[in-house]
PDB file of C-alpha atoms in Angstrom:
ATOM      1  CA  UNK A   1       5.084   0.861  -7.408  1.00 61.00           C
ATOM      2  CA  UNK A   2       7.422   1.902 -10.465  1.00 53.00           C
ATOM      3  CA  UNK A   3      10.646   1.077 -10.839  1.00 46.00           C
ATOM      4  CA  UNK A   4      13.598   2.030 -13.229  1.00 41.00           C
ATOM      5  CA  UNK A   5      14.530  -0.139 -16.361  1.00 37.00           C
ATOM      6  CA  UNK A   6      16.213  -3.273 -15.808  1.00 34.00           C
ATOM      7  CA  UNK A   7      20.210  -4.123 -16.981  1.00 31.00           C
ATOM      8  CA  UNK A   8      21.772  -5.780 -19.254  1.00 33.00           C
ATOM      9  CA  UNK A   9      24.182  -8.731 -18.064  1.00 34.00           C
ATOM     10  CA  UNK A  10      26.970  -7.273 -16.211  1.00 35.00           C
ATOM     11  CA  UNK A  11      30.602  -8.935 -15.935  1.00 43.00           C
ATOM     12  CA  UNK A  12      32.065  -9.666 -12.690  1.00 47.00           C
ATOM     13  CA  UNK A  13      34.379  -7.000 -12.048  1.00 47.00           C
ATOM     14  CA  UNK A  14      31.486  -4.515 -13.465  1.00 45.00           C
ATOM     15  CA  UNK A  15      28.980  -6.262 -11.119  1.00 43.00           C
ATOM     16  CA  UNK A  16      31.174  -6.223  -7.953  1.00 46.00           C
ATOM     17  CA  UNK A  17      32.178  -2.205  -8.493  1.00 43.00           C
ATOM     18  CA  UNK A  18      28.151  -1.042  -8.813  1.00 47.00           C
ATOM     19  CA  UNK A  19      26.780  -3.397  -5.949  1.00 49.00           C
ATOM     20  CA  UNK A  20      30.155  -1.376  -3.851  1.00 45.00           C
ATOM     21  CA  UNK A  21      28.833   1.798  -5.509  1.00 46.00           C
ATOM     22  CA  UNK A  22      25.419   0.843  -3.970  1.00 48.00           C
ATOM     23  CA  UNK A  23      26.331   0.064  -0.707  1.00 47.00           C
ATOM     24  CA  UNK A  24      28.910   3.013  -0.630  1.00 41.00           C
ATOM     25  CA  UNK A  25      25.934   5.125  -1.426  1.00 47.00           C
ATOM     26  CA  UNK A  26      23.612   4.697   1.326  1.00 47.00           C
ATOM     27  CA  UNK A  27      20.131   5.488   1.828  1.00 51.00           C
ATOM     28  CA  UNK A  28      19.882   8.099  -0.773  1.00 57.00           C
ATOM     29  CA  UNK A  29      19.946   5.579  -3.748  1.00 65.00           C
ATOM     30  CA  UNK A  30      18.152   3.201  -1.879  1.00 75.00           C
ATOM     31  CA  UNK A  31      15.313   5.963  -1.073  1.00 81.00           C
ATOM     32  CA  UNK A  32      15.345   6.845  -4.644  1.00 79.00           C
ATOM     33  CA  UNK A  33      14.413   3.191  -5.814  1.00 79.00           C
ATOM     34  CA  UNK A  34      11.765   2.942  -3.541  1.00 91.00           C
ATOM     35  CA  UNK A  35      10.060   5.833  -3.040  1.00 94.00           C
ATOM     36  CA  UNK A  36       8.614   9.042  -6.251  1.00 95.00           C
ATOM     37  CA  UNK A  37       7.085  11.619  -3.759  1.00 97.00           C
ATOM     38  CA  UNK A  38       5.380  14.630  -5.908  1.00 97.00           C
ATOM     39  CA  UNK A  39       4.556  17.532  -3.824  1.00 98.00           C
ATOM     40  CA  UNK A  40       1.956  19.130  -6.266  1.00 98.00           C
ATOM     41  CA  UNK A  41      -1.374  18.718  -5.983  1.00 98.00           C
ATOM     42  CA  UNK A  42      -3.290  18.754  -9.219  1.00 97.00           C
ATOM     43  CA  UNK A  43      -6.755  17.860  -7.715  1.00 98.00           C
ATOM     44  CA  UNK A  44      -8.732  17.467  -5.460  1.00 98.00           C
ATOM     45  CA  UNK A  45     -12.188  15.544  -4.546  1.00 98.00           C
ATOM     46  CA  UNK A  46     -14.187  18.613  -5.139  1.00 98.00           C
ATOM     47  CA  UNK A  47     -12.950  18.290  -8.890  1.00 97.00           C
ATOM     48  CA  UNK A  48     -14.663  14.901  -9.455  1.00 97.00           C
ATOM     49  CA  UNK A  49     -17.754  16.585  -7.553  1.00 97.00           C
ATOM     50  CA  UNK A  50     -16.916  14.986  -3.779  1.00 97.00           C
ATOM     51  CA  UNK A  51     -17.372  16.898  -0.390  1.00 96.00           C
ATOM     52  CA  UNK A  52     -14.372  16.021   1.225  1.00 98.00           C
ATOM     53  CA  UNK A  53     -12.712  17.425   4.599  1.00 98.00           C
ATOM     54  CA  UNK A  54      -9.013  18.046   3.985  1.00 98.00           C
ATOM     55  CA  UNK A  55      -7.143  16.695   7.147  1.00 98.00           C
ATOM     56  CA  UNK A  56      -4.142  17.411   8.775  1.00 98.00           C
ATOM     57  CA  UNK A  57      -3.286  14.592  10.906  1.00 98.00           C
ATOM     58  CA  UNK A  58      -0.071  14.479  13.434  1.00 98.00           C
ATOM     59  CA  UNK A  59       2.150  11.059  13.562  1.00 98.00           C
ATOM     60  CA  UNK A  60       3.189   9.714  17.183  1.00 98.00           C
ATOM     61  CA  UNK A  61       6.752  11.275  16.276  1.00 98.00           C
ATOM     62  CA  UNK A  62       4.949  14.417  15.502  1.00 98.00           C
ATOM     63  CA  UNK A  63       4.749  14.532  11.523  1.00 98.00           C
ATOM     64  CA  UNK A  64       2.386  16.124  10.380  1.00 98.00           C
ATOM     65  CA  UNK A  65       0.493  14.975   6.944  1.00 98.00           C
ATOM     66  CA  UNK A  66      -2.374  15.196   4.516  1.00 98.00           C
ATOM     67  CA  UNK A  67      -5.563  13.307   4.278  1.00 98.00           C
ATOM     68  CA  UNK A  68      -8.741  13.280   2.802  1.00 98.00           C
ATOM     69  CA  UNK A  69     -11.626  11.714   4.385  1.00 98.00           C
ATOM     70  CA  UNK A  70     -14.719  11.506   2.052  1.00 98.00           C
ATOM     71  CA  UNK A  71     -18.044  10.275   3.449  1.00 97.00           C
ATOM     72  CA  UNK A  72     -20.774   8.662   2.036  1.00 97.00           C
ATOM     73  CA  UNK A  73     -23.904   9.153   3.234  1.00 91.00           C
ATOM     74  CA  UNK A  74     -25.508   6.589   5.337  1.00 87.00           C
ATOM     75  CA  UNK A  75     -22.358   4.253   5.434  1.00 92.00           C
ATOM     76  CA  UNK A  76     -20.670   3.177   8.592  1.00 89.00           C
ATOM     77  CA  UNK A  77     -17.999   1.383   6.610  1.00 95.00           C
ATOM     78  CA  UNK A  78     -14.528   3.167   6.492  1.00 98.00           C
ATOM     79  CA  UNK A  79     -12.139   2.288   3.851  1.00 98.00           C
ATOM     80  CA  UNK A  80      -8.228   2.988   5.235  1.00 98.00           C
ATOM     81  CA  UNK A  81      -6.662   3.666   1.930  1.00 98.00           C
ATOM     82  CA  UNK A  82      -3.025   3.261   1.492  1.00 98.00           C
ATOM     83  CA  UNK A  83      -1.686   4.508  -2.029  1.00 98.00           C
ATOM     84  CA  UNK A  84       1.690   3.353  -4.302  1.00 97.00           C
ATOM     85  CA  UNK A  85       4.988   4.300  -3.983  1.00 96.00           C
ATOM     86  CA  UNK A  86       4.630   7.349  -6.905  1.00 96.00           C
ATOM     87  CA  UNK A  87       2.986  10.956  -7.291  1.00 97.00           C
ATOM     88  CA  UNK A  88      -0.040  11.794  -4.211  1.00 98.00           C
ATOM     89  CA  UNK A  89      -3.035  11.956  -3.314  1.00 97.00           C
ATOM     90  CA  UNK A  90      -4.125  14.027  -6.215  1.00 97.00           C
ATOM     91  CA  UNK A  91      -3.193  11.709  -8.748  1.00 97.00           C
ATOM     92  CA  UNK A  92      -5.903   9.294  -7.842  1.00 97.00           C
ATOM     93  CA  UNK A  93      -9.214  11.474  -7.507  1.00 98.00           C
ATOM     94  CA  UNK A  94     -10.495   9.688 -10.451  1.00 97.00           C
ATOM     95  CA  UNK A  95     -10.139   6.090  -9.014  1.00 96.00           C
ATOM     96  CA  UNK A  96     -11.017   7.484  -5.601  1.00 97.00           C
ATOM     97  CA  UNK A  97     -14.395   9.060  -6.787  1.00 97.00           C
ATOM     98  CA  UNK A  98     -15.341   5.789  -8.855  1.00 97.00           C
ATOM     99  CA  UNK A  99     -14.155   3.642  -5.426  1.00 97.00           C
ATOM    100  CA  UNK A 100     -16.585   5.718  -3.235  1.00 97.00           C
ATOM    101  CA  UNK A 101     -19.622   5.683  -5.791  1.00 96.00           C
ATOM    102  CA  UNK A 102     -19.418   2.024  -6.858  1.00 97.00           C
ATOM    103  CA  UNK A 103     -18.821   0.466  -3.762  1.00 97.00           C
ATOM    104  CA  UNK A 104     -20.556   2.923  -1.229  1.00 97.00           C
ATOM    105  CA  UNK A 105     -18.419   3.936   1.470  1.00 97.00           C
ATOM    106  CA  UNK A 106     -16.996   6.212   3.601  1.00 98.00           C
ATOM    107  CA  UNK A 107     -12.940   6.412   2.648  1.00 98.00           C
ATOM    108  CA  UNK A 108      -9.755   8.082   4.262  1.00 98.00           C
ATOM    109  CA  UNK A 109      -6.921   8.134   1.911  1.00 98.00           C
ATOM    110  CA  UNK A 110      -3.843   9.958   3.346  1.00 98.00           C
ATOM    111  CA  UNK A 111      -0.455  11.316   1.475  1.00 98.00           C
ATOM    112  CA  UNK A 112       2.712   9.550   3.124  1.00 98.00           C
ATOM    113  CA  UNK A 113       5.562  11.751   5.123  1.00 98.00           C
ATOM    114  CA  UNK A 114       7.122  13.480   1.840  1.00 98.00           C
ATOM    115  CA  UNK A 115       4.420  13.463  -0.428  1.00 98.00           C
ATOM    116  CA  UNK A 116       1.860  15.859  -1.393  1.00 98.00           C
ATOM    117  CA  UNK A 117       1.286  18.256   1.295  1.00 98.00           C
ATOM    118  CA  UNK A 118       2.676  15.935   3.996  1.00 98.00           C
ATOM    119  CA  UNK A 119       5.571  16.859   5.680  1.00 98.00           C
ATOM    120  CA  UNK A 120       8.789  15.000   7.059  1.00 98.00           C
ATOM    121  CA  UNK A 121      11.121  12.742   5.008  1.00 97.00           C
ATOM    122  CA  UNK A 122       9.435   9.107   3.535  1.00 97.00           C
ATOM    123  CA  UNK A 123      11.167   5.966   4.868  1.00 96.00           C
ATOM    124  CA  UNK A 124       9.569   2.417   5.687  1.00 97.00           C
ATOM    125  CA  UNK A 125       9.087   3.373   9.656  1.00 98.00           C
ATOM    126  CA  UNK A 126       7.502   6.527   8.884  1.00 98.00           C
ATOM    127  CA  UNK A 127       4.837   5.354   6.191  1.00 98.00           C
ATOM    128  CA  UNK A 128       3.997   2.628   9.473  1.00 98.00           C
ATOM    129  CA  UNK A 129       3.772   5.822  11.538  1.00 98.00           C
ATOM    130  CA  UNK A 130       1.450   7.713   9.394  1.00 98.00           C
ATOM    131  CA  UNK A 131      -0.817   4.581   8.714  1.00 98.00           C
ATOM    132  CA  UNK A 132      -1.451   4.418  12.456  1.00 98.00           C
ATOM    133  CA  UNK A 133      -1.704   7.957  12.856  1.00 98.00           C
ATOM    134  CA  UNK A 134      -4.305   7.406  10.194  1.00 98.00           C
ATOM    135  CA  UNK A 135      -6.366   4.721  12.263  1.00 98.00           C
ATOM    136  CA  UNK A 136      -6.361   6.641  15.542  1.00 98.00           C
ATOM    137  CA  UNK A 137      -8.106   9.578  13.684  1.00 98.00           C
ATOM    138  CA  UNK A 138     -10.633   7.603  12.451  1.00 98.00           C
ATOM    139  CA  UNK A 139     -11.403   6.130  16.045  1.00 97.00           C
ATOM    140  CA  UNK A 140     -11.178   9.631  17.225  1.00 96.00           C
ATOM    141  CA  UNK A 141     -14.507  10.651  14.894  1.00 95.00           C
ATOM    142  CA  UNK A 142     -18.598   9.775  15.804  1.00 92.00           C
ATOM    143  CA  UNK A 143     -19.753   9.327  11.994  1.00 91.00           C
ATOM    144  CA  UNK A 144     -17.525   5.737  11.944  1.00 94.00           C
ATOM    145  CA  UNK A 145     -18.294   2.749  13.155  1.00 95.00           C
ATOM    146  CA  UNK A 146     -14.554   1.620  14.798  1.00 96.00           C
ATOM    147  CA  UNK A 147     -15.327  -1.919  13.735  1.00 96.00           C
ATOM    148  CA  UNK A 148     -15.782  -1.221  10.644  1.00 97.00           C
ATOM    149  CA  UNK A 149     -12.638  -0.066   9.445  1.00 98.00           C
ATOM    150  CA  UNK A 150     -10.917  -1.817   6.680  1.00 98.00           C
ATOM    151  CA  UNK A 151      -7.800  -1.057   5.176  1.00 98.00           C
ATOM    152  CA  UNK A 152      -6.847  -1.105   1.231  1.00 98.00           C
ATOM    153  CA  UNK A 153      -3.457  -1.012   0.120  1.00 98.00           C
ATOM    154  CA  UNK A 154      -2.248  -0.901  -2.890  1.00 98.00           C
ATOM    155  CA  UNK A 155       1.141  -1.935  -4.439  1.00 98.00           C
ATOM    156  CA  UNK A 156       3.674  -0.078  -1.752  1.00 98.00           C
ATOM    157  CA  UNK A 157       0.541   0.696   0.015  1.00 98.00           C
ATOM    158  CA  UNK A 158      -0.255  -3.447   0.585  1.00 98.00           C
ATOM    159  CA  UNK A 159       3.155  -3.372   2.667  1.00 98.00           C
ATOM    160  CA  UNK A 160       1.439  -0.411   4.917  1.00 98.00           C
ATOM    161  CA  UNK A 161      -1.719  -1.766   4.904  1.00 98.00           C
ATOM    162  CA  UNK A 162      -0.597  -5.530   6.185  1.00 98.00           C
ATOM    163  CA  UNK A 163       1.554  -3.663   9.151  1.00 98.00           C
ATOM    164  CA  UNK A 164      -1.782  -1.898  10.168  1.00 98.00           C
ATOM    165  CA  UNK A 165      -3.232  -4.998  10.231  1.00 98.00           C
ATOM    166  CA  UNK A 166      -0.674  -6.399  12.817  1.00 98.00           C
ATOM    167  CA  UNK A 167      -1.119  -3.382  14.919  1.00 97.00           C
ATOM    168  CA  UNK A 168      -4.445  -2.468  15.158  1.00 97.00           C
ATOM    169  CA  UNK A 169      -7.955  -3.923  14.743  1.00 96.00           C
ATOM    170  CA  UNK A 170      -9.152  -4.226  11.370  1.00 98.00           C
ATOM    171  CA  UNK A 171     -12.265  -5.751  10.101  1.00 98.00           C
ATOM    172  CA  UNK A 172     -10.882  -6.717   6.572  1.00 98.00           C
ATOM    173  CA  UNK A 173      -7.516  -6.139   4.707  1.00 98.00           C
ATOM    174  CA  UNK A 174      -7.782  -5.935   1.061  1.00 98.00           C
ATOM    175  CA  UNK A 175      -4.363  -5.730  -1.036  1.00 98.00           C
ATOM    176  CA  UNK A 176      -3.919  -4.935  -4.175  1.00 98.00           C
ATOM    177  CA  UNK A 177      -0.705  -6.400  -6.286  1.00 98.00           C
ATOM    178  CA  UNK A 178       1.463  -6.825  -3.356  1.00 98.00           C
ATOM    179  CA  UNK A 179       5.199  -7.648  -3.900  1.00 98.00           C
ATOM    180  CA  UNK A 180       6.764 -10.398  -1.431  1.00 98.00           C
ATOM    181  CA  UNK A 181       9.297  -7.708   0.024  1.00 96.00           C
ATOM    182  CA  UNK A 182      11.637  -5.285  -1.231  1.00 93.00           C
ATOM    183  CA  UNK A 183      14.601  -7.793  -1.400  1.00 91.00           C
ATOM    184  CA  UNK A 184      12.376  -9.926  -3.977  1.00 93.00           C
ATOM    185  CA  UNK A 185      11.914  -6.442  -5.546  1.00 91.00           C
ATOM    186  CA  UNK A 186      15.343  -5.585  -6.297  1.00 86.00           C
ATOM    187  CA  UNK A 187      15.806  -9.315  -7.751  1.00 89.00           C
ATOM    188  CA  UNK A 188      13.481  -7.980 -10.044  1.00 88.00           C
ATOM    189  CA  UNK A 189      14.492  -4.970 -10.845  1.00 83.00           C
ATOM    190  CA  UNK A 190      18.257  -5.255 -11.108  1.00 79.00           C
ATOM    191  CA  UNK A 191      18.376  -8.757 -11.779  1.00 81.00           C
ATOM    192  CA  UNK A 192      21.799  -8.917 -11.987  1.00 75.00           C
ATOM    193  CA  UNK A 193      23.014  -7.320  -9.379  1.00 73.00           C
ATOM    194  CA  UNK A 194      22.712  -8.661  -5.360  1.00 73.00           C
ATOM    195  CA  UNK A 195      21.999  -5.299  -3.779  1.00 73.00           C
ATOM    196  CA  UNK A 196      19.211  -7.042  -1.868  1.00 68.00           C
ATOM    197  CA  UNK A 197      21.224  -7.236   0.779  1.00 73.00           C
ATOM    198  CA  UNK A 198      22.702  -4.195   0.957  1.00 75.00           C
ATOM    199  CA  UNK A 199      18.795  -3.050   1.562  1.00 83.00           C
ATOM    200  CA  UNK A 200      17.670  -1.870   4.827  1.00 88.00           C
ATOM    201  CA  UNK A 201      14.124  -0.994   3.960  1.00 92.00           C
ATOM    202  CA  UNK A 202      12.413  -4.251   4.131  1.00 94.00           C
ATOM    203  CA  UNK A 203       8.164  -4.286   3.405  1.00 97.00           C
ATOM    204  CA  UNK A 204       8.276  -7.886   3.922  1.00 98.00           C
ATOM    205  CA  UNK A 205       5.004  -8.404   3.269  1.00 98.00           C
ATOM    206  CA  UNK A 206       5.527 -12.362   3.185  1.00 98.00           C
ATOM    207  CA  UNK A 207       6.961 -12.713   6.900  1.00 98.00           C
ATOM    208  CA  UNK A 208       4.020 -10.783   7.820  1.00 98.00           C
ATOM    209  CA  UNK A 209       1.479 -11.658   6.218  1.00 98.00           C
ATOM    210  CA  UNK A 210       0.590 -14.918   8.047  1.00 98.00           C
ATOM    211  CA  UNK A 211       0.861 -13.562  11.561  1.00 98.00           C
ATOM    212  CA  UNK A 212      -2.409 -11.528  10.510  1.00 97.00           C
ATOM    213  CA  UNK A 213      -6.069 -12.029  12.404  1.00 95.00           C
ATOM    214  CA  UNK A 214      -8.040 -10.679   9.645  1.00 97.00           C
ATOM    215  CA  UNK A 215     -10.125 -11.551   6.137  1.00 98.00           C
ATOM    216  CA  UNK A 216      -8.205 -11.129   3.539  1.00 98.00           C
ATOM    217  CA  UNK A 217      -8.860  -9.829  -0.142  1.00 98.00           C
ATOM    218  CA  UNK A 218      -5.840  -9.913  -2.620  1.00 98.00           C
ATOM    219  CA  UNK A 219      -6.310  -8.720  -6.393  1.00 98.00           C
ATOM    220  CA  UNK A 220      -3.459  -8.449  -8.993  1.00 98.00           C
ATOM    221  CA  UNK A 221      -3.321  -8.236 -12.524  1.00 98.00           C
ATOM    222  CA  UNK A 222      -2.533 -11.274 -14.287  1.00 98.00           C
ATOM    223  CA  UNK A 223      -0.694  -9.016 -16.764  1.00 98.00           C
ATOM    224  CA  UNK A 224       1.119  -6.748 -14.356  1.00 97.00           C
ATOM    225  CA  UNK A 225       4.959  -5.399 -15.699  1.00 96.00           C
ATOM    226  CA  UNK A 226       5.984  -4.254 -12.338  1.00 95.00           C
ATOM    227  CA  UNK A 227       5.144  -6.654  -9.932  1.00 97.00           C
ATOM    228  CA  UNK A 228       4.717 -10.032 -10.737  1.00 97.00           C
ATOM    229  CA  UNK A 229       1.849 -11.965 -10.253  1.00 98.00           C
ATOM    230  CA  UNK A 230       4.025 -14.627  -8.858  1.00 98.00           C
ATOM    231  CA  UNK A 231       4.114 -12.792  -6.119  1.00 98.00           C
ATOM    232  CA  UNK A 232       0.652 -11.355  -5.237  1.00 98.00           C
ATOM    233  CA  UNK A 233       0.085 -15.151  -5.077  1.00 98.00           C
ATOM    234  CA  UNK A 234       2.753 -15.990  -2.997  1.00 98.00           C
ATOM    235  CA  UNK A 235       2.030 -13.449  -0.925  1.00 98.00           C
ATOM    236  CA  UNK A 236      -1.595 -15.157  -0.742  1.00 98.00           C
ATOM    237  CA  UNK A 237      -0.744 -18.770  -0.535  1.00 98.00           C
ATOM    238  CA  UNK A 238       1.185 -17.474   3.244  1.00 98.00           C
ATOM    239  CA  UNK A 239      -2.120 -15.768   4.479  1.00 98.00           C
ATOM    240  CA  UNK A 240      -4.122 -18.113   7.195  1.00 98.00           C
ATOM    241  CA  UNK A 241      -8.193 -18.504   6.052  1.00 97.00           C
ATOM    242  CA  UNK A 242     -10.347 -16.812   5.288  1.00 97.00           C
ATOM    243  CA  UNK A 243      -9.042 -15.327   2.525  1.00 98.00           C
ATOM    244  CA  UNK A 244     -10.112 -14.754  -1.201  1.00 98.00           C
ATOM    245  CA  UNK A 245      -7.815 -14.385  -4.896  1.00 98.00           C
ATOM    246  CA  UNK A 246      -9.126 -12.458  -7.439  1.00 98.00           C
ATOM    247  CA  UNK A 247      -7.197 -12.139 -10.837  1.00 98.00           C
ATOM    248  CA  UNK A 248      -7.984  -9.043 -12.551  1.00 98.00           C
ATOM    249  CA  UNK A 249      -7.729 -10.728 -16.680  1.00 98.00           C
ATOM    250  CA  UNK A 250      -5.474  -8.661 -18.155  1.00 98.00           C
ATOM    251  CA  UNK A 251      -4.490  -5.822 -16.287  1.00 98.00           C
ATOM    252  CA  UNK A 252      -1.290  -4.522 -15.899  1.00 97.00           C
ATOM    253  CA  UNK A 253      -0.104  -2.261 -12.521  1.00 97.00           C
ATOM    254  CA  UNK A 254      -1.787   0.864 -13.183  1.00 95.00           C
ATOM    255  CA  UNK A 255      -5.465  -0.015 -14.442  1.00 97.00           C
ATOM    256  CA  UNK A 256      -6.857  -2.306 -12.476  1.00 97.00           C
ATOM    257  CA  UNK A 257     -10.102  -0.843 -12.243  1.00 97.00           C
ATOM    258  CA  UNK A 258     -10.498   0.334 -15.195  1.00 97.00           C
ATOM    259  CA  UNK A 259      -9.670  -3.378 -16.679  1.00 98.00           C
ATOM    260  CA  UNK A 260     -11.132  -4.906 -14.137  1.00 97.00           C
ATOM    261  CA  UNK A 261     -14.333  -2.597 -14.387  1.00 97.00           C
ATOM    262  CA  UNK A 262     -18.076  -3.575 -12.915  1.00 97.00           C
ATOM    263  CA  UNK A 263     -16.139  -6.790 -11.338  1.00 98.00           C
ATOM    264  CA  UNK A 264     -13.503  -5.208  -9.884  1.00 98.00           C
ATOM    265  CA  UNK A 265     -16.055  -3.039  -7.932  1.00 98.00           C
ATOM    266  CA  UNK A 266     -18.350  -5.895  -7.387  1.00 98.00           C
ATOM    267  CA  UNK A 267     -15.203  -8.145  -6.218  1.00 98.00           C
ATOM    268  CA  UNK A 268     -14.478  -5.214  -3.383  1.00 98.00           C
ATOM    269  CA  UNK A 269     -18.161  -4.627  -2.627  1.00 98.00           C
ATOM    270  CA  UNK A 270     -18.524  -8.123  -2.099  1.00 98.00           C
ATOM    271  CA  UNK A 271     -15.802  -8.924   0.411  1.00 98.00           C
ATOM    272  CA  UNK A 272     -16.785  -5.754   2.526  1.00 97.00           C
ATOM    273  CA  UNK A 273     -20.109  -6.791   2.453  1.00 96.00           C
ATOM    274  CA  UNK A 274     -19.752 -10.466   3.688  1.00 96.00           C
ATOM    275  CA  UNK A 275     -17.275  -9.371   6.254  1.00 97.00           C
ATOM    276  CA  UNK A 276     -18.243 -10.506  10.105  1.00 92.00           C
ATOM    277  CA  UNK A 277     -19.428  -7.488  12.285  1.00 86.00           C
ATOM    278  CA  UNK A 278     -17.610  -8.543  14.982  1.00 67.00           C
ATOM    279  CA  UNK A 279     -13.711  -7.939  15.470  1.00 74.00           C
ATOM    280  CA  UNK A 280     -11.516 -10.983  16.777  1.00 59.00           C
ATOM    281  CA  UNK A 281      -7.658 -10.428  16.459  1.00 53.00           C
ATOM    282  CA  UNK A 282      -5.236  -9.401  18.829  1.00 55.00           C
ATOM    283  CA  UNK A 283      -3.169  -7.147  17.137  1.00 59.00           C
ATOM    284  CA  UNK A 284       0.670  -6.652  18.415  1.00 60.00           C
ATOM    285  CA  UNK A 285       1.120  -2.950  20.372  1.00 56.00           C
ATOM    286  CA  UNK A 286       5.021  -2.918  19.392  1.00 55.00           C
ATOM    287  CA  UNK A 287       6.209  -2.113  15.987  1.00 57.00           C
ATOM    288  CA  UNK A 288       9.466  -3.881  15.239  1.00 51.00           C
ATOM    289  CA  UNK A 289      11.338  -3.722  12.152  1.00 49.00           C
ATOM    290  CA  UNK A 290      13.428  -5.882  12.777  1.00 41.00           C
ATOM    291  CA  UNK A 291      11.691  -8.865  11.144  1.00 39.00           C
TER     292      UNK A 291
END
C-alpha cells in the first residue's frame, strides 16, 4: 500500500470544509486513496526465465481478470498470492521468480478488477470476488493438491487474503504488513482530518482476523513508513493459535525480501513446510460486508 503525504495541522473551520469536501466527493476520492491500478504490463515470468500459463479467470459477477499460475516441478503446494494496492502483476516478476525458486512452489498470483489486464472497476467487494474466483480455479486443476493451498497477501493484499480465509479452505494464511483496517489507515494518513468515517471501504482486517480456522504467518518490517508495525502486531495479537511473528530488522514496505533475504525465504519455507496436511475449518459460504 502507498499513500499520499500527510498534512500539516489544519484549523477548525479549514478541517470541517475538507472532511465536507470529502464526504461531498464520494467514492471517487475515496477510490483514489485506496487503490493505484496500472494497466501496463512491463513483464512477464518468461522475462525472469519462468514457464508460466497466462490465465483468464471469470468472477461469480462475471469479471473477467488476469493471472499467472507458475508451477514448480514436483510441488503440490499452491501459493494464492494476493498483491498491494499499486502498479500489477508485472511489477513483481522479480520477487515472484525469487518466491518460486527459494521456497519451491507452485504459485497463482492474479491482477485485481482494474489492474493490469483485468477488467471491471476495483472496489473492496470486487478484489473479495476475484480472490475467490482465484481459489475455485485452482480446485478446478489436477496438478494441485486442494489441501494444499495457502494464501499470501501482502499489504492491501493481507485484507484479501484474510477474507479468503473466512470463505474457503485454506491450509495456511501468511500476511505480510497488514494494516488494522482502512479507518486506522486514514488516521494515519490524514491525521488530522476524521474522514474515517466518511469511509465505506472497510478491509477490517482486525474484526476478521480472529474468526479465522487457519495457521497463521505474519511478517512486517520493523522499519516500515507506510504501515506501521503497530499494526501488523495488532493485527497478530487478535489471531487465535497457532500462529507465528516474524520481524523483518529493518525493512521498510517495499523490500522485505530483499532486507529480509535467506531468512525471509527460510521464515516462509518454514511455515509451509510445518503446516498440518489435513484441513479443519469451516469456512463461512456468505460474504458480508457489513462487518
Amino acid at each position: 500500500m502507498r499513500h499520499p503525504k500527510t498534512i500539516g495541522i489544519l484549523r477548525p473551520r479549514r478541517l470541517l470544509l475538507l472532511s465536507s469536501l470529502f464526504l461531498l466527493s464520494g467514492c471517487r476520492m475515496e477510490k483514489s486513496f485506496i487503490f493505484f491500478p496500472e494497466k501496463e504490463i512491463v513483464a512477464t515470468p518468461s522475462d525472469a526465465g519462468l514457464s508460466f500459463e497466462d490465465l483468464t479467470i471469470t468472477a461469480s459477477d462475471g469479471v473477467k481478470i488476469n493471472g499467472w499460475w507458475i508451477p514448480f516441478p514436483a510441488s503440490r503446494t499452491t501459493l494464492l498470492w494476493f498483491h498491494g494496492n499499486a502498479g500489477n502483476l508485472s511489477g513483481r516478476v522479480d520477487s515472484l521468480s525469487r518466491l518460486h525458486r527459494k521456497v519451491q512452489v507452485n504459485i497463482l498470483m492474479i491482477d485485481y478488477r482494474e489492474y493490469g489486464r483485468s477488467e471491471g472497476t476495483v472496489s473492496e467487494l470486487g478484489t473479495y470476488l476475484d480472490a475467490l474466483a482465484a481459489y475455485d480455479t485452482l480446485l478446478a486443476r489436477n496438478d494441485i493438491d486442494p489441501q494444499k493451498i495457502v494464501a499470501f497477501g501482502q499489504s492491501l493484499g493481507a485484507a484479501v487474503a484474510t477474507e479468503l480465509a473466512l470463505r474457503r479452505d485454506l491450509q495456511g494464511l501468511i500476511l505480510e504488513a497488514p494494516f488494522a483496517s482502512i479507518r486506522e489507515m486514514a488516521r494515519v494518513v490524514f491525521p488530522y482530518l476524521p474522514i474515517g468515517r466518511f469511509l465505506s471501504t472497510r478491509y477490517d482486517i482486525l474484526s476478521k482476523i480472529g474468526k479465522i480456522k487457519t495457521p497463521l504467518l505474519v511478517l512486517h518490517g520493523d522499519q516500515d513508513e507506510i504501515i506501521p508495525y503497530s499494526q501488523g502486531r495488532r493485527v497478530f495479537e487478535a489471531a487465535p493459535e497457532p500462529k507465528t511473528f516474524y520481524t523483518i530488522p529493518g525493512a521498510r514496505h517495499n523490500d522485505t525480501s530483499i532486507v529480509g533475504g535467506k531468512e525471509y525465504y527460510e521464515t516462509i519455507a518454514r511455515f509451509i513446510n510445518h503446516l498440518p496436511d489435513s484441513i479443519k475449518t469451516s469456512p463461512s459460504p456468505r460474504l458480508d460486508l457489513r462487518r
